[in-house]
Tab-separated table of C-alpha atoms and ligand atoms in Angstrom:
chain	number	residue	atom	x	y	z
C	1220	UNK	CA	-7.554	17.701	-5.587
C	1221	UNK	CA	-3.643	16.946	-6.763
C	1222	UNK	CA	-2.924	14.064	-7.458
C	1223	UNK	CA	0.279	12.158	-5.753
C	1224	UNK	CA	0.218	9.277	-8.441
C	1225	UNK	CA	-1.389	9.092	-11.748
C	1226	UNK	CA	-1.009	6.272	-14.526
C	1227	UNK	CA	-2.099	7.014	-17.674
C	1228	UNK	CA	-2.791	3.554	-19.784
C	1229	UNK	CA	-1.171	1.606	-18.248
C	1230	UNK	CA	-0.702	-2.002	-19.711
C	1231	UNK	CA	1.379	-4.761	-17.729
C	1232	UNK	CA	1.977	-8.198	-19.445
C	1233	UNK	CA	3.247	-11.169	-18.443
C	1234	UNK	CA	3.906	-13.141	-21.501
C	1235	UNK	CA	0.563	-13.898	-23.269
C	1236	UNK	CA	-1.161	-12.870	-19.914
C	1237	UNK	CA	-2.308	-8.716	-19.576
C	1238	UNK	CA	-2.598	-8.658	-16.033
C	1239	UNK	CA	-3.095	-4.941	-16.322
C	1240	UNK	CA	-4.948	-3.893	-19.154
C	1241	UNK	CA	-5.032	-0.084	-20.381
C	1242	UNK	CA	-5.309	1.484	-16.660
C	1243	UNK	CA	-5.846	5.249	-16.593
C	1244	UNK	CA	-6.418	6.736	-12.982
C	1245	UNK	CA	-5.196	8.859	-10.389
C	1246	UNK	CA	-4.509	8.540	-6.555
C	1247	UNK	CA	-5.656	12.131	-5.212
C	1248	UNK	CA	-3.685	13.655	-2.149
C	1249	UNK	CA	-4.513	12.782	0.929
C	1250	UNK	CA	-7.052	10.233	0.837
C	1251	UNK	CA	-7.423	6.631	2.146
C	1252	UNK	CA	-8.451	4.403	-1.283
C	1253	UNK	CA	-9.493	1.044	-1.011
C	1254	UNK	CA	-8.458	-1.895	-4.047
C	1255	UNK	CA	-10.881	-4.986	-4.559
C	1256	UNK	CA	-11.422	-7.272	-6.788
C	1257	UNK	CA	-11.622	-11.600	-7.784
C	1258	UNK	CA	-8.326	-13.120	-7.224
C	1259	UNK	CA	-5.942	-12.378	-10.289
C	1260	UNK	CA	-7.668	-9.278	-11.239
C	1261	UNK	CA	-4.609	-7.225	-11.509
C	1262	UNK	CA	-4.714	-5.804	-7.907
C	1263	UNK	CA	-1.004	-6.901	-6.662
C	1264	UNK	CA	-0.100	-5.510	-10.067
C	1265	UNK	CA	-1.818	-2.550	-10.261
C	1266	UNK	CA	-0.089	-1.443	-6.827
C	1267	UNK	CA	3.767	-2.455	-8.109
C	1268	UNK	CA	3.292	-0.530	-11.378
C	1269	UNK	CA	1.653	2.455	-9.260
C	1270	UNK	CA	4.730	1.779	-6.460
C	1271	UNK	CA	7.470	1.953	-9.226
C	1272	UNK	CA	8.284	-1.488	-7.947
C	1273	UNK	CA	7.463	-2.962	-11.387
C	1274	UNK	CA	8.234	-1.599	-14.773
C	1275	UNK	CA	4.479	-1.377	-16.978
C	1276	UNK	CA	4.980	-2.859	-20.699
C	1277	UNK	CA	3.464	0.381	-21.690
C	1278	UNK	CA	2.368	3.446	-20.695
C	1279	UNK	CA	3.143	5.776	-17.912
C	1280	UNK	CA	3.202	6.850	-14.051
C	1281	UNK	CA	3.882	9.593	-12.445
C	1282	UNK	CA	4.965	9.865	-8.924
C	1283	UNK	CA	4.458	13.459	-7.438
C	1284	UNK	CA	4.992	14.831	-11.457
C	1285	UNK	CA	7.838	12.496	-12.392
C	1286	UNK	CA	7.753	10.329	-14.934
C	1287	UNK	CA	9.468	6.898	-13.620
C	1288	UNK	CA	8.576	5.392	-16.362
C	1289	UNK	CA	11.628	7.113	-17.818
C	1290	UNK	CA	14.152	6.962	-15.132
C	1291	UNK	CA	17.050	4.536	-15.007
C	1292	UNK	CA	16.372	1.493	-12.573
C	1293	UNK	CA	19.033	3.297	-9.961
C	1294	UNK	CA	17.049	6.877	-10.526
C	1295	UNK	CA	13.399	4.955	-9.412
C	1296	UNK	CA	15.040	3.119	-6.555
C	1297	UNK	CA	15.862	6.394	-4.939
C	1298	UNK	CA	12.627	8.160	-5.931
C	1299	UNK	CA	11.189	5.252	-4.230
C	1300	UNK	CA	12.928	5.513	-1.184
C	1301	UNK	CA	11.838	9.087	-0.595
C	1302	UNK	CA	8.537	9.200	-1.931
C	1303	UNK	CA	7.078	5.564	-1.363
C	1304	UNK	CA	6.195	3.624	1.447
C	1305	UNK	CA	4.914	-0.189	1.146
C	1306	UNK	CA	3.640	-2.647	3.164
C	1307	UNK	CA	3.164	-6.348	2.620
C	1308	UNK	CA	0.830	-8.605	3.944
C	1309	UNK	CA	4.075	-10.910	5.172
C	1310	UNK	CA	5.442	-7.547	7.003
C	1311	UNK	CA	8.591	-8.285	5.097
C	1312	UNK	CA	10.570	-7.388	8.736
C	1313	UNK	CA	14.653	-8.691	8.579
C	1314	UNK	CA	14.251	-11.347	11.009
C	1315	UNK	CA	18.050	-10.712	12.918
C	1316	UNK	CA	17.493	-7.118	13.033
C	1317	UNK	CA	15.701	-5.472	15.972
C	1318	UNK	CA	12.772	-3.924	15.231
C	1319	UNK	CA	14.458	-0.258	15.412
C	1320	UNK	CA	16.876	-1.355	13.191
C	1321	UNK	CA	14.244	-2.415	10.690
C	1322	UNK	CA	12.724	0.462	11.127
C	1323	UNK	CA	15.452	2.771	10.278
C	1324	UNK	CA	16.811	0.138	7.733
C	1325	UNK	CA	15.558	1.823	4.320
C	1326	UNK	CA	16.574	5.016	5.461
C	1327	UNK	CA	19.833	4.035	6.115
C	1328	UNK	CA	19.867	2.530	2.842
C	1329	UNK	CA	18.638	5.466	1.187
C	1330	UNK	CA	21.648	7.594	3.095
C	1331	UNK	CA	19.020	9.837	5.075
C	1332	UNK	CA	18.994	10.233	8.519
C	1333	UNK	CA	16.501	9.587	10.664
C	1334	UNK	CA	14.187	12.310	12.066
C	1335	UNK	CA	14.229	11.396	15.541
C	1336	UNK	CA	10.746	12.972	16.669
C	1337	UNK	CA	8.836	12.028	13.559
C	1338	UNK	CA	9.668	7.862	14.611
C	1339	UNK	CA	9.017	8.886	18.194
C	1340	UNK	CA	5.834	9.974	16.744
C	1341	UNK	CA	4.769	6.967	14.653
C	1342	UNK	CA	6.303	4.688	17.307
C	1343	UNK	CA	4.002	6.236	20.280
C	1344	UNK	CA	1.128	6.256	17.942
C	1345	UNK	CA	1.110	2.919	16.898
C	1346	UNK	CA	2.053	1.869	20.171
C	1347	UNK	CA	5.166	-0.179	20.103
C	1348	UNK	CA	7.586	2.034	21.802
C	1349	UNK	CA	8.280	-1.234	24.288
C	1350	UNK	CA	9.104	-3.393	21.354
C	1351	UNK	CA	11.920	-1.753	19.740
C	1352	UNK	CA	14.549	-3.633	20.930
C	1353	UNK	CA	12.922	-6.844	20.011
C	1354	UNK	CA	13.204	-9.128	17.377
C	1355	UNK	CA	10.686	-9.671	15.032
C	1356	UNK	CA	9.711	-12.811	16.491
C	1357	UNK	CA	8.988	-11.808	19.827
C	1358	UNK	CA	6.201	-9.564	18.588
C	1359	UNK	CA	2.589	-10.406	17.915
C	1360	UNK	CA	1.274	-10.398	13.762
C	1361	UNK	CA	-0.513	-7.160	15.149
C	1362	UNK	CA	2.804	-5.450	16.694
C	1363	UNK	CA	4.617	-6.842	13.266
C	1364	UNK	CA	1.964	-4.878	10.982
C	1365	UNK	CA	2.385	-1.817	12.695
C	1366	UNK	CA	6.133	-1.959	13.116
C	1367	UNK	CA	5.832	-2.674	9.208
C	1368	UNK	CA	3.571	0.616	9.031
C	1369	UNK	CA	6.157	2.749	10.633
C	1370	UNK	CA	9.026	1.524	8.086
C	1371	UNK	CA	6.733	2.454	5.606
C	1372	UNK	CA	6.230	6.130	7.085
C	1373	UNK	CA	9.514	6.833	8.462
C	1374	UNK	CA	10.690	8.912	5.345
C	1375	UNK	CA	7.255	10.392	5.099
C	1376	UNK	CA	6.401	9.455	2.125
C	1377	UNK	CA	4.082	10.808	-0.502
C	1378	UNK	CA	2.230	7.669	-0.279
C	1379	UNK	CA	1.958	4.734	1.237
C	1380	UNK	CA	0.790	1.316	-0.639
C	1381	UNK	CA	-0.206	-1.463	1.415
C	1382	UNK	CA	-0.611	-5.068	-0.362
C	1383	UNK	CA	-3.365	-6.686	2.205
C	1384	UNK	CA	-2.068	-5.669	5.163
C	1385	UNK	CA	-4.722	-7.449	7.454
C	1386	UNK	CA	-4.944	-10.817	5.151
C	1387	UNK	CA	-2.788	-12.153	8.602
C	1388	UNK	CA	-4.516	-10.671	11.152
C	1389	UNK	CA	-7.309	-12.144	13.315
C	1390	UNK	CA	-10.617	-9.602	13.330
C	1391	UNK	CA	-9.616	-7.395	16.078
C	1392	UNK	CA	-6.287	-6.995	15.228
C	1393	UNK	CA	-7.034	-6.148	11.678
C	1394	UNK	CA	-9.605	-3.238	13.283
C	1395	UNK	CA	-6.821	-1.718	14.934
C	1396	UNK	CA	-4.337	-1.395	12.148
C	1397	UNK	CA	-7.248	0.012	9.395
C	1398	UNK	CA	-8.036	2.489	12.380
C	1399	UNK	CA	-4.231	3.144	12.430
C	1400	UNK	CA	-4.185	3.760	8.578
C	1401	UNK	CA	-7.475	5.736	8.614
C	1402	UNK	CA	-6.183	7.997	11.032
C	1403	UNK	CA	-2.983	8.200	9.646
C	1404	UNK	CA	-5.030	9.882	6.589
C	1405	UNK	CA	-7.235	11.872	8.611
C	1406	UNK	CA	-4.354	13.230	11.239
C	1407	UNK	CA	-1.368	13.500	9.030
C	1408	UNK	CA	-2.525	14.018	5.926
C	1409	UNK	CA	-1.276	10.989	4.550
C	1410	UNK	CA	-2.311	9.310	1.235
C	1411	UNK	CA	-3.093	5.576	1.674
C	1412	UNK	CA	-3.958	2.978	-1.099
C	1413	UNK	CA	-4.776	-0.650	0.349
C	1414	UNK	CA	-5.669	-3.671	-1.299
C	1415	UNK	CA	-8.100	-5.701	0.670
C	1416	UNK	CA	-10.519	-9.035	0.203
C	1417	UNK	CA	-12.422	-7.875	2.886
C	1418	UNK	CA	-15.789	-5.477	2.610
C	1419	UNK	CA	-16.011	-4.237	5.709
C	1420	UNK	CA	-11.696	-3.276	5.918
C	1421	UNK	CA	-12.486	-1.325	2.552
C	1422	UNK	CA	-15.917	0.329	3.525
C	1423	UNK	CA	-12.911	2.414	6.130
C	1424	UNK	CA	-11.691	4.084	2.915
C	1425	UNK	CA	-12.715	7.005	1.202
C	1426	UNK	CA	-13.169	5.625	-2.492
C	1427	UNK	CA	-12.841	1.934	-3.069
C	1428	UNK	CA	-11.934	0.900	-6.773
C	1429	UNK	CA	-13.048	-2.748	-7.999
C	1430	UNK	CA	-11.160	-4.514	-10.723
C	1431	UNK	CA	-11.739	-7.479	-12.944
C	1432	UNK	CA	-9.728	-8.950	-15.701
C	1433	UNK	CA	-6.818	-6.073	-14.954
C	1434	UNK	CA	-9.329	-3.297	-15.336
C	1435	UNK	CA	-10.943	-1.235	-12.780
C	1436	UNK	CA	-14.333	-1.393	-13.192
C	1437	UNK	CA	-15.819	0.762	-10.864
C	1438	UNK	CA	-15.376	3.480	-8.127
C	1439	UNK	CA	-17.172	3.735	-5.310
C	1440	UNK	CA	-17.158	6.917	-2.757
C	1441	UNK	CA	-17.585	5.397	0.635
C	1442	UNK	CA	-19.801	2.136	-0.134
C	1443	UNK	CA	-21.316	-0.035	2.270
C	1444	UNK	CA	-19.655	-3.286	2.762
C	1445	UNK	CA	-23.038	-5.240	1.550
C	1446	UNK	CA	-22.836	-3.592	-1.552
C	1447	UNK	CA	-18.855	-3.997	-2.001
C	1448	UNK	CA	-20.399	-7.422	-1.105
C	1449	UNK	CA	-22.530	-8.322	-3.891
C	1450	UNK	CA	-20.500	-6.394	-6.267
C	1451	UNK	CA	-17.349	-8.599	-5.646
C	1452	UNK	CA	-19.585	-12.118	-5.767
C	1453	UNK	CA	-20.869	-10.878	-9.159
C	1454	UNK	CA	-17.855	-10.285	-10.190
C	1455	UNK	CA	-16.841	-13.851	-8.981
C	1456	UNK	CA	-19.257	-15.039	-11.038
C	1457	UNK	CA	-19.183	-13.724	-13.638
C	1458	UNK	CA	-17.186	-15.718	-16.440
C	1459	UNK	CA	-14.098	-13.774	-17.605
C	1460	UNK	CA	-14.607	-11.903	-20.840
X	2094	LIG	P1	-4.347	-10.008	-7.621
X	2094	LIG	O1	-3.398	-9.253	-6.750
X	2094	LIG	O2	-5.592	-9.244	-7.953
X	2094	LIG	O3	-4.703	-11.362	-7.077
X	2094	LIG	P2	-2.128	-10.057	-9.481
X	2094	LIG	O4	-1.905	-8.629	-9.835
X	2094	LIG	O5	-1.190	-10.661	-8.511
X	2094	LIG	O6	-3.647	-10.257	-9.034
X	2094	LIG	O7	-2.058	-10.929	-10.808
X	2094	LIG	C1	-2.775	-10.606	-11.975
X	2094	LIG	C2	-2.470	-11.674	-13.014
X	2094	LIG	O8	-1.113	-11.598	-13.386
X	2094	LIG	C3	-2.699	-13.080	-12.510
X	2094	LIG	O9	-3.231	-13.847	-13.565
X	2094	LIG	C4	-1.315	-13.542	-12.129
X	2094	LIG	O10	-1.204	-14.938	-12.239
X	2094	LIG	C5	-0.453	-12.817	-13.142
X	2094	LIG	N1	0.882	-12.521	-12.612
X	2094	LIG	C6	1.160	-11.696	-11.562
X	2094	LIG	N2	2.474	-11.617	-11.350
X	2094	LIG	C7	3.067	-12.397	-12.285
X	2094	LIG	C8	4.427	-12.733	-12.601
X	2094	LIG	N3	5.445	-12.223	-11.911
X	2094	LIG	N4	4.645	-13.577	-13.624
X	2094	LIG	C9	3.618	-14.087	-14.343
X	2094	LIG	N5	2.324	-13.809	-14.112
X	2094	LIG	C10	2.039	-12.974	-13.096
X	2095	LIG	MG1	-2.500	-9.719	-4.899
């Protein structure tokens, strides 16, 4: 399996505080991985350095073969643009743009231009094609996620990194965005790495990594939510080494 993003040892501190401690792992192509862990465990972290959104202190990631731990800050921007696609638990949507235009937004910014039938696409699939010329605030959390998902996708990225993108969402609606995501991987072909609290949103990905204390201490192919369960309230328990 190639790999769309690899870190190798990858250490993140923040002052005295490693919040990423010696990471060394791979995101395969095309697959739909799942991050858990306690609260603080490096997970938010783990996804920036991964994202190129935040520099590690040391070591390295590669983002479909590049380096960016070497590029300039302007050089990773636009590697980003093309090759990344993020979504945040707060959707992160410009409030006095419509959603179209927040759509299109990072494309524009990037100086691409939109491929018209490829946002038809995501729009129809997601199922907001009568919300585009709303605001933000007119649409439901649900409707905001997936508007969010599309930004993410428009440029097709190589990946897509999404920071708890249900933590906002009441139970059903959270269903219908992981089965958005999910298929997104099965159907397209798209690689998806999620960080999620919740067992049961996780137990929808292929391989779920757990971390504690900025370390990912295990990987599980396909696990049961009752066992991501008990993992995670060991792990809660357990006093921090
Ligand atoms: P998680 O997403 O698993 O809850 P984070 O990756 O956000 O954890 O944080 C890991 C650790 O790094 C935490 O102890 C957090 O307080 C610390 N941390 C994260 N971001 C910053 C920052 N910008 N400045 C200082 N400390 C940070
Ligand atoms: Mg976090």
């Amino acid at each position: 399996m190639s790999a769309v993003v690899t870190l190798e040892r990858v250490t993140r501190r923040y002052g005295e505080l490693t919040a990423l401690d010696d990471v060394t792992l791979s995101f395969p192509r095309g697959r739909f991985v799942a991050v858990m862990g306690p609260s603080g465990s490096g997970k938010s972290t783990l996804l920036n350095c991964a994202a190129a959104l935040d520099p590690p202190t040391s070591g390295s990631v590669a983002i479909g073969g590049v380096d960016v731990t070497r590029l300039s800050e302007a050089r990773r921007t636009e590697l980003r643009g093309k090759h990344v696609g993020f979504v945040f638990q707060s959707y992160n949507l410009l409030p006095v743009l419509s959603v179209e235009d927040n759509i299109t937004l990072p494309l524009r910014l990037a100086g691409v231009r939109p491929d018209r039938a490829w946002l038809a696409e995501l729009v129809d699939r997601v199922g907001i094609g009568d919300r585009l010329r709303h605001r933000p605030a007119e649409l439901s959390g649900g409707q905001r996620q997936r508007a969010a998902i599309v930004r993410a996708l428009a440029a097709r990225p190589d990946v897509v990194f999404a920071d708890e993108p249900t933590g906002a969402l009441d139970l059903r609606t959270a269903s219908a965005v992981l089965d958005l995501l999910r298929d997104l991987v099965e159907d397209l072909g798209q690689t998806v790495v999620m960080v999620t609290h919740d067992p049961v949103a996780a137990s929808r990905a292929h391989d779920t990594l757990v971390m504690a204390d900025g370390r990912v201490v295990d990987v599980l192919a396909s696990p049961r939510p009752e066992e991501l369960a008990v993992r995670l309230t060991r792990l809660a328990m357990e006093p921090a080494a």
